[in-house]
Amino acid sequence: MAEAEVGDDVQGDDPTVNALETRTAEILGMESAVFMPSGTMTNQVAVRTHTEPGDEIFLADNAHIYLNEGGGASALSGVSCNLLPNERGVFDGKTLEQAIRPSDVHFPQPKLVCVENTSNLGFGRIWPLQTLADVSECARERGLRMHLDGARLWNASVASGTPEAEITKHFDSVSVCFSKGLGAPVGSALAGSKEFVARARRFRKQFGGAMRQTGIIAAGALYALDFQHDRLADDHKNARTLAEGLSRLDGVSINLESVETNLVYFGLERMATNELVERLNEREVLMLSAGPGVIRAVPNLMVDADMTQIVLGHIKEILEG
Ligand SMILES: *Cc1c(COP(=O)(O)O)cnc(C)c1O
């Protein structure tokens, strides 16, 4: 990053950003991509690019775009959100079909379907490819566009052994994060057709996300793609070890089948979740209290197999103490 060649990305002449955008578009099987500071911005720019105020977007009721982006879809794009029932983040074509109202001046104009793969609040659930195909077919028949919130797409791809482009072929636009699992300090990208990305660049500028000597952070993202993509399999393995270890502890409730990637959600039968999180914190183990009765642990590139065993030891001690 310190040695990155830079230019002025607002003018489009930062060579490191351009290399990253080309590389990302290639991996995702899209014509073009544009770099932005965060996944929230790539998602919100995508919503704005696909829609006009008064339009309607369809997404799971626990979607990051709806729940965790500060109400951006209504504030910045003026769209209404049609929230779909789902199973750990996944809905099917029939559910979408039933939610789409006929064309009528009374109704908001249906425009966009957003899918999150893996689903973060769905415990990291990976969308089955057939379900993706069904949802995408239903959307296309009704003239709706498809956007993928792929903040955790890399995990879905590595865990299922499916190349990214096999997943993204069902979409008109894709947002990916280089931070999160890939471990770069900053950055996300939004990919799609040349025309879509050209329009998205206007909204990136409008939202304040066009930066200058951006190659410094783009270099970190390129490094992450080269060296920290395939190793996501280690995180998934450590998550599996952690989940299985937890399932053997008295007083822990966990659904082992729900652990498909590196997100481990579990509950406690006899201790408040806040208490365990605080006491682990004192031992320099960081987990998230993710709602009433739920803890989220995320093995990542700073955690190895030995540390996973140590963490299990700490939890056992605290619960038994
Ligand atoms: C983290 C995340 C985002 C947004 O990422 P930021 O870079 O933190 O804004 C979007 N979608 C999902 C599913 C995420 O997990």
XYZ file of C-alpha atoms and ligand atoms in Angstrom:
336
model
C 0.000 0.000 0.000
C 2.886 2.349 0.849
C 4.393 1.746 -2.588
C 1.138 1.901 -4.552
C 1.172 3.837 -7.793
C -1.566 6.461 -7.569
C -3.337 9.032 -9.737
C -6.599 10.886 -9.314
C -9.514 8.461 -9.274
C -12.097 11.211 -9.725
C -10.426 11.803 -13.100
C -10.293 8.022 -13.655
C -6.497 7.866 -13.947
C -5.459 6.036 -10.790
C -3.745 2.925 -12.216
C -4.092 0.825 -9.049
C -7.824 1.527 -8.783
C -8.255 0.794 -12.474
C -6.410 -2.526 -12.075
C -8.621 -3.445 -9.117
C -11.828 -2.541 -10.952
C -10.816 -4.582 -14.018
C -9.810 -7.552 -11.899
C -13.024 -7.437 -9.850
C -15.234 -7.220 -12.933
C -13.385 -10.244 -14.402
C -13.851 -12.383 -11.294
C -17.537 -11.493 -11.139
C -18.124 -12.007 -14.858
C -19.373 -8.434 -15.272
C -18.413 -5.806 -17.867
C -17.279 -3.177 -15.422
C -16.825 -2.273 -11.743
C -16.404 0.842 -9.614
C -14.498 1.140 -6.319
C -16.091 2.779 -3.247
C -15.229 3.233 0.424
C -17.841 0.871 1.922
C -20.309 -1.912 1.242
C -23.090 0.299 2.499
C -22.230 2.810 -0.209
C -22.012 0.221 -3.011
C -25.413 -1.159 -1.990
C -27.036 2.251 -1.670
C -25.561 3.484 -4.957
C -26.845 0.282 -6.579
C -30.373 0.900 -5.271
C -30.211 4.528 -6.460
C -28.853 3.522 -9.874
C -31.583 0.942 -10.520
C -34.550 3.005 -9.287
C -36.352 6.356 -9.210
C -38.111 7.790 -6.137
C -41.470 6.085 -5.627
C -40.246 2.712 -6.900
C -40.391 -0.439 -4.825
C -37.608 -2.863 -3.980
C -38.041 -6.447 -2.730
C -35.751 -7.940 -0.120
C -35.651 -10.241 2.906
C -36.967 -8.626 6.103
C -33.537 -9.143 7.717
C -31.517 -7.785 4.775
C -28.506 -5.584 5.520
C -29.723 -3.082 2.900
C -32.959 -2.647 4.868
C -31.867 -3.130 8.487
C -28.243 -2.071 8.765
C -27.727 0.850 6.421
C -29.411 3.631 8.381
C -32.614 3.649 6.349
C -30.576 4.659 3.289
C -32.904 3.140 0.701
C -35.770 5.410 1.739
C -33.602 8.419 2.644
C -31.305 8.464 -0.395
C -33.333 6.751 -3.127
C -36.906 7.415 -1.966
C -37.951 3.824 -2.577
C -40.282 1.707 -0.482
C -39.116 -1.666 0.767
C -41.305 -4.717 0.306
C -40.044 -7.075 2.995
C -40.192 -10.757 2.134
C -40.545 -13.594 4.640
C -37.533 -15.873 4.430
C -35.702 -18.779 5.983
C -32.423 -17.550 7.382
C -32.218 -14.913 4.659
C -33.346 -17.079 1.735
C -36.712 -16.618 -0.040
C -37.988 -18.462 -3.090
C -39.449 -17.455 -6.461
C -42.998 -18.119 -5.290
C -42.651 -15.769 -2.317
C -41.364 -13.051 -4.642
C -44.118 -13.714 -7.185
C -46.817 -13.331 -4.505
C -45.367 -10.022 -3.314
C -45.375 -8.357 -6.746
C -48.587 -6.363 -7.268
C -50.116 -5.769 -10.683
C -49.185 -2.613 -12.559
C -51.579 0.095 -11.345
C -51.205 3.808 -10.586
C -52.124 3.153 -6.945
C -49.127 0.927 -6.339
C -45.453 1.726 -6.073
C -43.625 0.683 -9.238
C -41.860 -2.670 -8.624
C -38.268 -2.318 -9.817
C -35.559 -4.258 -8.003
C -34.940 -7.470 -6.071
C -32.014 -7.544 -3.618
C -30.457 -10.829 -2.540
C -27.843 -11.186 0.209
C -25.434 -14.126 -0.242
C -24.380 -15.292 2.263
C -27.108 -13.851 4.459
C -25.446 -12.200 7.425
C -28.408 -12.260 9.824
C -29.340 -15.646 8.319
C -26.299 -17.039 10.166
C -24.210 -16.936 6.988
C -26.599 -19.079 4.975
C -25.537 -19.765 1.382
C -28.254 -19.391 -1.254
C -28.884 -22.687 -3.089
C -28.109 -22.100 -6.803
C -31.491 -23.435 -7.901
C -33.306 -20.973 -5.619
C -31.223 -18.128 -7.064
C -32.128 -19.257 -10.576
C -35.852 -19.407 -9.676
C -35.880 -15.970 -8.044
C -33.978 -14.475 -10.960
C -36.321 -16.052 -13.514
C -39.355 -14.700 -11.659
C -37.765 -11.228 -11.482
C -36.952 -11.217 -15.199
C -40.444 -12.360 -16.211
C -41.852 -9.388 -14.311
C -39.275 -6.951 -15.676
C -37.469 -6.485 -12.337
C -33.710 -6.059 -11.937
C -31.581 -8.203 -9.623
C -28.935 -6.828 -7.216
C -26.618 -9.016 -5.145
C -25.370 -7.765 -1.783
C -22.225 -9.872 -1.959
C -20.399 -8.462 1.062
C -19.894 -12.127 1.945
C -19.971 -13.550 -1.603
C -16.342 -14.727 -1.288
C -17.366 -16.903 1.664
C -20.324 -18.347 -0.264
C -18.046 -19.174 -3.181
C -15.207 -20.728 -1.176
C -17.522 -22.709 1.125
C -19.656 -24.134 -1.693
C -16.832 -24.572 -4.218
C -18.809 -22.497 -6.734
C -16.887 -19.875 -8.726
C -18.150 -16.343 -8.009
C -19.269 -15.867 -11.620
C -21.575 -18.910 -11.398
C -23.428 -17.134 -8.608
C -23.320 -13.619 -10.063
C -24.635 -14.635 -13.503
C -28.148 -14.322 -12.081
C -27.670 -10.610 -11.312
C -27.607 -7.220 -13.022
C -25.369 -5.744 -10.324
C -23.129 -7.069 -7.576
C -21.617 -5.416 -4.522
C -18.536 -7.018 -2.917
C -16.385 -6.073 0.097
C -12.597 -6.274 0.292
C -12.713 -5.561 4.001
C -14.600 -8.047 6.187
C -13.382 -11.601 5.516
C -10.777 -10.672 2.906
C -9.077 -8.478 5.490
C -8.274 -5.296 3.529
C -8.593 -2.181 5.687
C -11.004 -0.348 3.365
C -13.071 -0.808 0.282
C -15.896 -2.308 -1.722
C -16.813 -2.481 -5.392
C -20.018 -2.374 -7.394
C -20.049 -4.336 -10.654
C -22.479 -4.521 -13.569
C -22.850 -3.617 -17.235
C -20.805 -0.713 -18.669
C -23.936 1.403 -18.821
C -24.959 0.592 -15.244
C -21.506 1.352 -13.849
C -21.298 4.642 -15.770
C -24.585 5.738 -14.138
C -23.403 4.418 -10.741
C -20.300 6.660 -11.013
C -22.585 9.709 -11.096
C -24.272 8.630 -7.864
C -20.935 7.694 -6.261
C -19.891 11.292 -6.862
C -23.245 12.616 -5.598
C -23.008 10.486 -2.423
C -19.458 11.771 -1.785
C -17.680 8.483 -2.454
C -15.383 9.523 -5.309
C -11.857 9.819 -3.855
C -8.517 11.048 -5.200
C -5.255 9.123 -4.569
C -7.315 6.027 -3.950
C -4.648 3.591 -5.177
C -3.275 3.411 -1.634
C -6.350 1.592 -0.384
C -7.047 -0.173 -3.688
C -3.597 -1.802 -3.324
C -4.755 -3.352 -0.041
C -7.831 -4.709 -1.789
C -5.729 -6.215 -4.611
C -3.476 -7.854 -2.029
C -6.548 -9.275 -0.285
C -7.827 -10.778 -3.560
C -4.440 -12.340 -4.316
C -3.487 -13.681 -0.911
C -6.503 -13.763 1.372
C -9.287 -15.206 -0.756
C -8.574 -18.932 -0.761
C -7.640 -18.921 2.924
C -11.280 -18.177 3.799
C -11.502 -21.989 3.883
C -9.409 -21.843 7.097
C -11.984 -19.517 8.698
C -14.748 -21.922 7.725
C -12.810 -24.833 9.245
C -12.181 -22.920 12.472
C -15.853 -21.953 12.609
C -16.813 -25.617 12.264
C -14.392 -26.582 15.078
C -15.733 -23.793 17.279
C -19.362 -24.749 16.588
C -18.782 -28.443 17.263
C -16.875 -27.644 20.446
C -19.680 -25.345 21.590
C -22.306 -28.004 20.887
C -20.541 -30.308 23.374
C -20.639 -27.716 26.180
C -23.313 -27.818 28.840
C -25.550 -24.746 28.732
C -24.897 -23.817 25.088
C -27.530 -24.062 22.377
C -26.443 -24.120 18.769
C -27.799 -25.415 15.484
C -24.770 -27.048 13.857
C -26.465 -27.224 10.467
C -26.719 -23.435 10.374
C -22.924 -23.033 10.387
C -22.030 -22.980 6.699
C -19.257 -20.380 6.609
C -17.409 -18.399 9.291
C -20.392 -17.029 11.235
C -21.149 -18.942 14.419
C -24.380 -17.884 16.127
C -25.163 -19.533 19.468
C -27.309 -19.083 22.570
C -26.854 -19.766 26.281
C -29.232 -21.655 28.532
C -28.086 -20.477 31.969
C -26.057 -17.287 31.560
C -26.924 -13.909 30.057
C -25.208 -13.527 26.692
C -23.870 -10.079 27.703
C -22.125 -11.625 30.665
C -20.269 -14.216 28.611
C -19.305 -11.588 26.028
C -17.948 -9.277 28.761
C -16.016 -12.010 30.503
C -14.502 -13.209 27.238
C -13.577 -9.608 26.495
C -11.563 -9.504 29.743
C -9.598 -12.459 28.332
C -9.072 -10.645 25.020
C -11.582 -12.773 23.120
C -13.990 -10.567 21.179
C -17.503 -11.712 20.277
C -20.692 -9.830 19.522
C -23.873 -9.879 21.569
C -26.157 -10.041 18.529
C -29.612 -9.475 19.994
C -31.422 -11.001 22.959
C -30.009 -14.419 23.780
C -27.730 -14.587 20.744
C -23.943 -14.357 20.458
C -22.073 -14.126 17.159
C -18.491 -15.352 16.881
C -16.582 -14.796 13.634
C -13.312 -16.676 13.119
C -11.189 -14.533 10.787
C -7.672 -14.168 9.474
C -6.375 -13.151 12.910
C -7.543 -16.460 14.415
C -5.853 -19.826 13.842
C -6.723 -23.417 14.813
C -4.815 -23.260 18.134
C -6.545 -20.039 19.127
C -9.894 -21.643 18.339
C -9.140 -24.365 20.921
C -8.025 -21.729 23.441
C -11.279 -19.829 22.933
C -13.285 -23.005 23.548
C -11.287 -23.528 26.751
C -12.133 -20.010 27.948
C -15.839 -20.477 27.255
C -15.883 -23.822 29.065
C -14.118 -22.298 32.096
C -16.457 -19.323 32.284
C -19.626 -21.413 31.888
C -18.477 -23.971 34.469
C -16.996 -21.374 36.842
C -20.815 -5.650 6.166
C -21.931 -5.814 5.239
C -22.302 -4.769 4.364
C -21.729 -3.357 4.402
O -20.448 -3.207 4.592
P -19.735 -1.880 5.157
O -18.486 -1.873 4.365
O -19.546 -2.142 6.614
O -20.579 -0.696 4.888
C -23.318 -5.011 3.472
N -23.949 -6.186 3.430
C -23.635 -7.213 4.251
C -24.372 -8.496 4.131
C -22.616 -7.073 5.183
O -22.315 -8.103 5.978
